[in-house]
CSV table of C-alpha atoms and ligand atoms in Angstrom, one decimal:
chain,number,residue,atom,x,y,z
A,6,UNK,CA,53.5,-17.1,4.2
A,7,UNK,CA,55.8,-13.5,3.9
A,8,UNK,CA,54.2,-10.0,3.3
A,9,UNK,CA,56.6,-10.6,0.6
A,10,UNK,CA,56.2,-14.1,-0.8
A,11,UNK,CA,54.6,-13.9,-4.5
A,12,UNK,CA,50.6,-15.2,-4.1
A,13,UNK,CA,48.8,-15.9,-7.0
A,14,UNK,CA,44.9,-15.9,-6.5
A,15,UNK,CA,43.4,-17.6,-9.2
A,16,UNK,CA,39.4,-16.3,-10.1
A,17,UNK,CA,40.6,-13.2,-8.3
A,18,UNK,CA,37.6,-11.2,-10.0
A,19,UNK,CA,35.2,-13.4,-9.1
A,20,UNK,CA,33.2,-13.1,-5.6
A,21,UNK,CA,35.8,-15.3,-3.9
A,22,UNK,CA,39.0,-14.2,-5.1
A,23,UNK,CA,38.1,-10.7,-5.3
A,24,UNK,CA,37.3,-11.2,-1.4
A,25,UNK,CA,40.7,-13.1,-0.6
A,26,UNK,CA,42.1,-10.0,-2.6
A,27,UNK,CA,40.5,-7.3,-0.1
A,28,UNK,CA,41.9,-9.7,2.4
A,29,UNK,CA,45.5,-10.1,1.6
A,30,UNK,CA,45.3,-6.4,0.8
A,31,UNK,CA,44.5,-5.2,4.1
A,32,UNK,CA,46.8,-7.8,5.4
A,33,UNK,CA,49.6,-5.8,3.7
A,34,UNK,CA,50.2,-8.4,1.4
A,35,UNK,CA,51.7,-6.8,-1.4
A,36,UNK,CA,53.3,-9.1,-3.9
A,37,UNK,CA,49.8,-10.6,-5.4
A,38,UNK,CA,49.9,-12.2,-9.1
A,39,UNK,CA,46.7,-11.4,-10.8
A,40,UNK,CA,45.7,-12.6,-13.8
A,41,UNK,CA,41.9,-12.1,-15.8
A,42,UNK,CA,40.6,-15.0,-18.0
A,43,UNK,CA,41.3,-12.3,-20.5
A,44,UNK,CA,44.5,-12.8,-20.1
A,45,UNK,CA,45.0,-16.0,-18.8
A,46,UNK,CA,42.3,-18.9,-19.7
A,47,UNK,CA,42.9,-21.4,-17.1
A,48,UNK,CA,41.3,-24.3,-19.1
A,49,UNK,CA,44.2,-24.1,-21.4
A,50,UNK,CA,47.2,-25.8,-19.9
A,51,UNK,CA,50.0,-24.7,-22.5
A,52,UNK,CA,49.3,-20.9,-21.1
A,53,UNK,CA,48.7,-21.8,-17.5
A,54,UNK,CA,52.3,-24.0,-17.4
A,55,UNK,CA,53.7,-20.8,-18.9
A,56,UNK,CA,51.9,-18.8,-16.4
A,57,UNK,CA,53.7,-20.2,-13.6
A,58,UNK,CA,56.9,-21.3,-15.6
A,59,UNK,CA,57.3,-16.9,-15.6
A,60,UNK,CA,55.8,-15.9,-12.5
A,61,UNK,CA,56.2,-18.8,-10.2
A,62,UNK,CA,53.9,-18.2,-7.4
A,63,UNK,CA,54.8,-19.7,-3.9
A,64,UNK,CA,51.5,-19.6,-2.4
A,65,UNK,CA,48.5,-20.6,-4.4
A,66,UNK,CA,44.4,-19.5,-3.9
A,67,UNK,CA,42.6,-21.6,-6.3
A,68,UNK,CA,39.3,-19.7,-6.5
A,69,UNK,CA,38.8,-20.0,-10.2
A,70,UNK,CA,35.5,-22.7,-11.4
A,71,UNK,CA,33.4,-22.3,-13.2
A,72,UNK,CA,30.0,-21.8,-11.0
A,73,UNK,CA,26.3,-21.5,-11.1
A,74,UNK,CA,23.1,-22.5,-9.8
A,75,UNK,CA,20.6,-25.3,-10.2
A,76,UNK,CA,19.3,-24.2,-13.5
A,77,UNK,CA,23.0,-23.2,-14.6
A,78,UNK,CA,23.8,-26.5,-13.6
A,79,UNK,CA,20.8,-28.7,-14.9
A,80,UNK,CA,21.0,-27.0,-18.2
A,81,UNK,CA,25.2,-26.8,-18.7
A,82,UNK,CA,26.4,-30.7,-17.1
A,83,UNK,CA,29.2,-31.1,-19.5
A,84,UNK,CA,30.5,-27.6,-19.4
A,85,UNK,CA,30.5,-27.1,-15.7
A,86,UNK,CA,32.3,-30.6,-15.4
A,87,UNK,CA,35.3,-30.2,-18.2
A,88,UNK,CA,35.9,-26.8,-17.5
A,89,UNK,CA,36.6,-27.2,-13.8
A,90,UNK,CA,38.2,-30.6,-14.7
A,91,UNK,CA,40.4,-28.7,-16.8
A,92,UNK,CA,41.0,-25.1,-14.6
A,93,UNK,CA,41.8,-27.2,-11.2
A,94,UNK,CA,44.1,-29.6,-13.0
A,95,UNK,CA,46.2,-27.3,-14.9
A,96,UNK,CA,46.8,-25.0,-11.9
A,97,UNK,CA,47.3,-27.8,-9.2
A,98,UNK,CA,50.0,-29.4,-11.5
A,99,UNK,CA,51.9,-26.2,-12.4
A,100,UNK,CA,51.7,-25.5,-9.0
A,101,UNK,CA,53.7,-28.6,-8.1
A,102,UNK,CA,55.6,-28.2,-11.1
A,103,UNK,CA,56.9,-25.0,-10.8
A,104,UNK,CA,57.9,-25.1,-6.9
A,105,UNK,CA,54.7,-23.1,-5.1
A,106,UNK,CA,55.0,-24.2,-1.3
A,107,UNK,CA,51.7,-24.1,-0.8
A,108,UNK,CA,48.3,-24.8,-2.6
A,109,UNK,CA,44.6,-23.9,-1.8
A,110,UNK,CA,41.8,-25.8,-3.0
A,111,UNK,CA,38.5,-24.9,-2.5
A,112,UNK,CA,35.5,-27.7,-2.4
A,113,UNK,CA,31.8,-26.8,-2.0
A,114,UNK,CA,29.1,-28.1,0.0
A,115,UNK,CA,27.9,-29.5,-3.0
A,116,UNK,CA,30.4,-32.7,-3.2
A,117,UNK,CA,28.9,-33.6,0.3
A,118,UNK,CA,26.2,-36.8,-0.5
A,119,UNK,CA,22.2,-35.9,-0.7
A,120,UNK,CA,21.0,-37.4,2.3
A,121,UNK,CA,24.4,-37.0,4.2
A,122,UNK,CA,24.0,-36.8,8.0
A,123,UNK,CA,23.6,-32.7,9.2
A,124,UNK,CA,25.3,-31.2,10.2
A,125,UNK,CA,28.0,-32.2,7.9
A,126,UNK,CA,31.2,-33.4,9.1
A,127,UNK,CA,33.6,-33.6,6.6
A,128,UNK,CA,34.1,-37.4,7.0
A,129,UNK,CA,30.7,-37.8,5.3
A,130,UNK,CA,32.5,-37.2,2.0
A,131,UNK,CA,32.1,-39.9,-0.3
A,132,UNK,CA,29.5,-42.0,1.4
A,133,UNK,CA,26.6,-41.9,-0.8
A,134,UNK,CA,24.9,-40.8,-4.1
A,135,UNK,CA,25.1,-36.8,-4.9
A,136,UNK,CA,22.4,-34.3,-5.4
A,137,UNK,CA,21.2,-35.1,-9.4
A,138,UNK,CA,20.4,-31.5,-10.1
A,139,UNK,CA,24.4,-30.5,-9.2
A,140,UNK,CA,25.9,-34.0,-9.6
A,141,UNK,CA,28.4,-32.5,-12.6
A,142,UNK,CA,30.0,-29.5,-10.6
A,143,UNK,CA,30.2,-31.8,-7.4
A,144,UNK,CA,32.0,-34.7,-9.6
A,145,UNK,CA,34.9,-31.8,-10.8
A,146,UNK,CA,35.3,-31.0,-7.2
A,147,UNK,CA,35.7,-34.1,-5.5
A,148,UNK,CA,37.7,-35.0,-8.2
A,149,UNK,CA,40.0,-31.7,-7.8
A,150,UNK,CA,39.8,-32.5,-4.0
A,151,UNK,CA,41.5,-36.1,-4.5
A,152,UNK,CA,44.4,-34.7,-7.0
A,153,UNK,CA,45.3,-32.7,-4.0
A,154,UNK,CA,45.3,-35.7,-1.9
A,155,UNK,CA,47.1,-37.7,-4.5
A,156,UNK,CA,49.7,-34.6,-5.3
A,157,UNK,CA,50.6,-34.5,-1.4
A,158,UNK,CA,50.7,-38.8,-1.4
A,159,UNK,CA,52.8,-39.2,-4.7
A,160,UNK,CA,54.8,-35.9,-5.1
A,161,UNK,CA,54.6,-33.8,-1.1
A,162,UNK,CA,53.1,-31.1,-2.3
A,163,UNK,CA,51.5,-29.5,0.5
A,164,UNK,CA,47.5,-28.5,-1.0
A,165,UNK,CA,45.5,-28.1,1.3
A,166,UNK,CA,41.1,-27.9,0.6
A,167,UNK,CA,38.5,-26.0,2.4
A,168,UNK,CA,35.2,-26.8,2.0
A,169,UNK,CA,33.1,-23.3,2.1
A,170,UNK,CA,28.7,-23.3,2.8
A,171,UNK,CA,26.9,-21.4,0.3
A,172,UNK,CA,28.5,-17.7,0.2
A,173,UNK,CA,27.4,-14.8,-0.3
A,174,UNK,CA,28.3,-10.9,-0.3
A,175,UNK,CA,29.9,-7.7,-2.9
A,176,UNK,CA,31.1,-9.2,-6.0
A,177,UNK,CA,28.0,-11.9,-6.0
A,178,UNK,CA,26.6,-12.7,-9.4
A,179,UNK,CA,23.3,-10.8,-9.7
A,180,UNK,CA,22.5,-12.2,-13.1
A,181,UNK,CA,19.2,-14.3,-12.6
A,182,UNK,CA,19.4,-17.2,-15.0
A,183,UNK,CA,22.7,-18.0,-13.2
A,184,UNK,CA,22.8,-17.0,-9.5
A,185,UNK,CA,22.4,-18.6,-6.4
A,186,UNK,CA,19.7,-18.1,-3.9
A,187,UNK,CA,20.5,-15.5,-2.1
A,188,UNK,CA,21.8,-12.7,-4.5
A,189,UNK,CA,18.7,-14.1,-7.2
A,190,UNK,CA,16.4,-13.0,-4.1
A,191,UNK,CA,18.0,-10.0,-2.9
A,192,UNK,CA,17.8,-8.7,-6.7
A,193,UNK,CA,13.8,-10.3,-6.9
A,194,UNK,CA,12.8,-7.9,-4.3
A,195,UNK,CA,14.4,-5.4,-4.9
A,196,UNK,CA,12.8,-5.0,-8.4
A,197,UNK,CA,9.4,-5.9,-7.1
A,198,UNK,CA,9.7,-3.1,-4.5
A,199,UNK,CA,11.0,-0.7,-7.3
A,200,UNK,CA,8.1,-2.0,-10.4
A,201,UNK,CA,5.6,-1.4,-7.3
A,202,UNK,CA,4.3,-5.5,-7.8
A,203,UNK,CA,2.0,-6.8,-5.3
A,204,UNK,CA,4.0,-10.4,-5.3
A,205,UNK,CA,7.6,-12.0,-5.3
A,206,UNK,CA,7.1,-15.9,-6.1
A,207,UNK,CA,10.3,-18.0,-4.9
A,208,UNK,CA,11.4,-20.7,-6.5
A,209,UNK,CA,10.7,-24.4,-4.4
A,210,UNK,CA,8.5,-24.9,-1.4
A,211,UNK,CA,10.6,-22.7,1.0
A,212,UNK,CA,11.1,-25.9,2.9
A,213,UNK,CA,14.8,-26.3,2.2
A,214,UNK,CA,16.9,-25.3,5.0
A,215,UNK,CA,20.5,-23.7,3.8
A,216,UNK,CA,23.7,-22.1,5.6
A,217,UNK,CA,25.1,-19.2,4.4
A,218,UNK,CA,28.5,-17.3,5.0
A,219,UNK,CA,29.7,-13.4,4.0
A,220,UNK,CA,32.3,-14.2,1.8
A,221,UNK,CA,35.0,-12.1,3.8
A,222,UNK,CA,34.6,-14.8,6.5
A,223,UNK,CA,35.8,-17.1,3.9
A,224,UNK,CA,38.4,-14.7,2.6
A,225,UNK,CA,40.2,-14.9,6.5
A,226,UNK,CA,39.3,-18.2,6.8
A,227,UNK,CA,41.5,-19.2,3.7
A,228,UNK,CA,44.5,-16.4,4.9
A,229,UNK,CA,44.1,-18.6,8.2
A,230,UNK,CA,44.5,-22.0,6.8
A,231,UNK,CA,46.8,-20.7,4.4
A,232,UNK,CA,49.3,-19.5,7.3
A,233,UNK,CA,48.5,-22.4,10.1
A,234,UNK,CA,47.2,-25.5,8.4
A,235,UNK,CA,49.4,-28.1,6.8
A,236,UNK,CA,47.8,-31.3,7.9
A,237,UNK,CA,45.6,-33.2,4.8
A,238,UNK,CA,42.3,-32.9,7.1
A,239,UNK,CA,39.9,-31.1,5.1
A,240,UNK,CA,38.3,-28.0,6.5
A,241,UNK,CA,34.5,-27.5,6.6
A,242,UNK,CA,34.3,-23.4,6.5
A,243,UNK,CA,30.7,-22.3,7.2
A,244,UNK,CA,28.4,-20.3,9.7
A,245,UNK,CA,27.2,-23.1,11.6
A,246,UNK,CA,23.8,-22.5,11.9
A,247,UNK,CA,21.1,-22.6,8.8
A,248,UNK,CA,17.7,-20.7,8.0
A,249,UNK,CA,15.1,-22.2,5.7
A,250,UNK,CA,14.4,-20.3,2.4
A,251,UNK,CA,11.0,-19.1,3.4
A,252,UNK,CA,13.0,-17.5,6.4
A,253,UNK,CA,15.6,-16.5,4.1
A,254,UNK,CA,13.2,-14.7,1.7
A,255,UNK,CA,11.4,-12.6,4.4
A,256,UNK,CA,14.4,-11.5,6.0
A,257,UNK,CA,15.5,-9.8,2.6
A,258,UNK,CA,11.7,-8.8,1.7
A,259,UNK,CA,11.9,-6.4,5.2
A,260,UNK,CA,15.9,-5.6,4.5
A,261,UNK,CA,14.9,-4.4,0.9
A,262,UNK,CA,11.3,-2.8,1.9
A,263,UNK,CA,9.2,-4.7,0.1
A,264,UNK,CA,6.0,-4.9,1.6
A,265,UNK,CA,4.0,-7.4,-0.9
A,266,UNK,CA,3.2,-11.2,-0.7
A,267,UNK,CA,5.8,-13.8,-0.8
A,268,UNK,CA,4.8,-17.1,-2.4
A,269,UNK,CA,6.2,-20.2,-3.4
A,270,UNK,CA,6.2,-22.4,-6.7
A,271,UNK,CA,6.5,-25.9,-6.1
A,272,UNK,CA,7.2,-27.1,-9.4
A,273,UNK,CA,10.5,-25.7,-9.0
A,274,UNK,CA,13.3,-27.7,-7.7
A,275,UNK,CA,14.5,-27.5,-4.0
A,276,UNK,CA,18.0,-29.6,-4.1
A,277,UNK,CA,18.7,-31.0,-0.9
A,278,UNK,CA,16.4,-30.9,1.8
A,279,UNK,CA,19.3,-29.3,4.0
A,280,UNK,CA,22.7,-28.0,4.2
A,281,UNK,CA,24.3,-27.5,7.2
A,282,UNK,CA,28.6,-27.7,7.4
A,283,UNK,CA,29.9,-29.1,11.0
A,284,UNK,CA,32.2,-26.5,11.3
A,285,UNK,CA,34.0,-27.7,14.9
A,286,UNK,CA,36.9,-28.7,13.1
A,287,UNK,CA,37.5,-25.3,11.4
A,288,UNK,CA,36.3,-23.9,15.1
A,289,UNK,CA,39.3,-26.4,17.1
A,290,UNK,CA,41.9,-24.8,15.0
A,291,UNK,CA,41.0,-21.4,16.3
A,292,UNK,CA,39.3,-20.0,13.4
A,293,UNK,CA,35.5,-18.7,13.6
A,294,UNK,CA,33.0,-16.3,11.3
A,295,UNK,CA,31.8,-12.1,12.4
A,296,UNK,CA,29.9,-11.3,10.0
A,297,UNK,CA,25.9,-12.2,10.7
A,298,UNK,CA,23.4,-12.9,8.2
A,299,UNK,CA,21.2,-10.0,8.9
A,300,UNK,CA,24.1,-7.6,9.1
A,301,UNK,CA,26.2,-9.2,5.7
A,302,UNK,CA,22.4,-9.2,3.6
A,303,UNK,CA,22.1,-5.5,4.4
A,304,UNK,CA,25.8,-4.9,3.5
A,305,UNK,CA,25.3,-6.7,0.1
A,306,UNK,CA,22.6,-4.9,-0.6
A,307,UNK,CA,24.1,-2.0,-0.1
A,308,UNK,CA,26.8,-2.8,-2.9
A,309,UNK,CA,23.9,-4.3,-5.2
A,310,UNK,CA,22.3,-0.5,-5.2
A,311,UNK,CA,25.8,1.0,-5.7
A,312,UNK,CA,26.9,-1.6,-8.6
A,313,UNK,CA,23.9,-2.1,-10.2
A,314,UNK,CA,24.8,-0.7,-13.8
A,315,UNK,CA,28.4,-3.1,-13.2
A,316,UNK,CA,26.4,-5.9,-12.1
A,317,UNK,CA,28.3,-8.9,-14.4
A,318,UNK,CA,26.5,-11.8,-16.2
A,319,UNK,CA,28.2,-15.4,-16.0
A,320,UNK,CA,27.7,-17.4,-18.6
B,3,NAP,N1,29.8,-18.9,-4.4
B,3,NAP,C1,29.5,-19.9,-3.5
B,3,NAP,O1,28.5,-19.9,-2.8
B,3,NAP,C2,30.5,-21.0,-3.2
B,3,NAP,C3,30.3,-21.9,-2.2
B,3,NAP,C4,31.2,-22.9,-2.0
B,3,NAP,C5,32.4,-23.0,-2.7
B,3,NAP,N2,32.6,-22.0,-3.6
B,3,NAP,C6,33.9,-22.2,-4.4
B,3,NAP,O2,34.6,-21.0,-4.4
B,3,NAP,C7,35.3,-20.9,-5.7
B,3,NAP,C8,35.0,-19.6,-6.3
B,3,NAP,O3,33.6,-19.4,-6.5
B,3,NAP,P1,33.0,-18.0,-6.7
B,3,NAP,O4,31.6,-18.0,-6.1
B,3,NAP,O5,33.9,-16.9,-6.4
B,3,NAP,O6,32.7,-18.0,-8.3
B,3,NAP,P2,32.7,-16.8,-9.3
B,3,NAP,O7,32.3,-15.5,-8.6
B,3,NAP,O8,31.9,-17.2,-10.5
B,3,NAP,O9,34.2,-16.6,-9.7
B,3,NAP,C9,34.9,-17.5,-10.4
B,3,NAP,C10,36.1,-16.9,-10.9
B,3,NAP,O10,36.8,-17.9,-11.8
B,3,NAP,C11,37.2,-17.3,-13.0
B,3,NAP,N3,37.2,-18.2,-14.1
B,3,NAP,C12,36.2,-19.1,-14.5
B,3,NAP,N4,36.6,-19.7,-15.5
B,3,NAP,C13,37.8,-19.3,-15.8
B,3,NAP,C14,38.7,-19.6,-16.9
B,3,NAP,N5,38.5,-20.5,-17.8
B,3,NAP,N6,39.9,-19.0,-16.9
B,3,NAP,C15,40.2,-18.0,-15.9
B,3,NAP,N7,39.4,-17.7,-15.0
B,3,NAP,C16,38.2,-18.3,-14.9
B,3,NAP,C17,36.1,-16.2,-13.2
B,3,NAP,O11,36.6,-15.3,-14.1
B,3,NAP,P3,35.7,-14.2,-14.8
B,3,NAP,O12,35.6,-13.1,-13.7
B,3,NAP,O13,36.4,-13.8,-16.0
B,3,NAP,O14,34.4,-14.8,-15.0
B,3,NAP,C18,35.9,-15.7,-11.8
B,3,NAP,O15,36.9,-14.7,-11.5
B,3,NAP,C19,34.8,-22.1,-6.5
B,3,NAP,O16,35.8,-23.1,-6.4
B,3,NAP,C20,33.5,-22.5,-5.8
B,3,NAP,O17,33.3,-23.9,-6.0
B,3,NAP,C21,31.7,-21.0,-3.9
């Protein structure tokens, strides 16, 4: 991939394709096609063919889904299963359609089985029942994953899928009835410290262990693959070690100042018991993560404080 070559990021203003933005930015590439929901709904395929039939992007990042967490995804099944249906379909096949040499796809954890064997390799895929609470989402994905397989098989196209850990960092979603652990707790202590409150209950019994990664890891890791790998391998991207939520939540208690009691309400769900991406595969072709938990939690709460009045909602 040229300095030059037209790259369209799809999702570019969300927290992964705003960081693969920063990343191709810095990288000096300059010929990015951008293009809001606003302008361009990605679930409707007339307007994404003409998309591409105008601009005709050579490389592709497919960061665009439609995501949440558990409660997002317990309470909207259908919609998080037909829109990512829809958005990864229509830009795969323009993609092929219109000539891009190169395709991103990005999994999730998620599409990994329940009780698969941890850490995860990546040929765990497929060999066992799903976790219930995000069995929709996880469907779309393997499902997205396997029309890249099928577009390389049938047609050559050359998409390639990276399977990121749970991420985190600036751009996260913030909003609490949709966000994922880590942002929902950095913004739960943060208000406790601020309202004075004695208490932060977390959600679930703290047991769950969980990997995360600052999304700029991810944001080189997909530049990386997107300039050295061509094989169909899939490509675990993670931090390679994982931290238990209880863990989790007292490291952003003492990062955030809050001084009060952290307990834990069971009747919540967990999800799976634990989460951890082999990432040797990722690690063999040369690429490996900088940024530390400790050091990328104070980071994004530094950009929390500074974007709190710009914080979005995702509905
Ligand atoms: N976040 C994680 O922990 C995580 C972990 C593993 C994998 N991933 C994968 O990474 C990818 C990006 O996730 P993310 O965390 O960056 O999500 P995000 O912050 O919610 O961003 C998603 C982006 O997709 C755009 N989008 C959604 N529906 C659209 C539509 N119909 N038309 C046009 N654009 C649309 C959003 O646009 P708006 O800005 O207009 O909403 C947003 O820019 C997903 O494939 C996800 O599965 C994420």
């Amino acid at each position: 991939m040229k300095r030059t070559d037209r790259i369209f990021i799809a999702g570019h203003r969300g927290l992964v394709g705003s960081a693969i933005l920063r990343r191709l930015a810095a990288g000096g590439f300059d010929n990015l096609l951008l293009a809001g929901r606003s302008e361009l709904d990605l679930r409707d395929q007339a307007a994404v063919d003409a998309f591409f039939a105008r601009q005709r992007p050579e490389y592709v990042f497919l960061a665009a889904a439609r995501v949440g967490g558990i409660d997002a995804n317990r309470t909207f099944p259908a919609d998080f299963l037909r829109d990512n249906l829809q958005i990864q379909t229509n830009v795969i096949d323009s993609a092929w359609r219109h000539g891009a040499a190169k395709l991103l796809f990005l999994g999730s954890s998620c599409m990994y089985p329940r009780a698969a064997r941890q850490p995860i390799r990546e040929c765990e895929l497929l060999t066992g029942p799903l976790e219930p609470t995000n069995e929709a989402y996880a469907i779309a994905k393997l499902a997205g994953l396997k029309l890249c397989q099928a577009y390389r098989r049938q047609y050559g196209f050359l998409a390639i899928a990276a399977i990121p850990t749970n991420l985190y960092g600036p751009g996260d979603n913030f909003d609490l009835a949709t966000s994922h652990v880590l942002p929902a707790l950095i913004r739960r202590f943060h208000e406790a410290r601020t309202a004075g409150r004695r208490e932060v209950v977390v959600w679930g019994t703290g047991t769950p262990r969980r990997e995360f990664l600052h999304v700029d890891d991810l944001a080189d890791a997909c530049l990386f693959l997107m300039q050295t790998h061509e094989s169909g391998q899939l490509i675990n991207v993670g931090w390679g070690e994982d931290v238990s939520i209880s863990e989790l939540a007292s490291l952003i208690a003492d990062l955030v100042g809050f001084k009060g009691r952290i307990s834990f309400d069971a009747t919540k769900p967990d999800g799976t018991p634990r989460k951890l991406l082999d990432t040797r595969r990722a690690r063999g072709l040369g690429w490996q993560p900088r940024i530390p938990l400790r050091q990328g939690v104070e980071s994004t709460y530094a950009w929390y404080l500074a974007n709190q009045g710009g914080i979005r909602a995702v509905g």
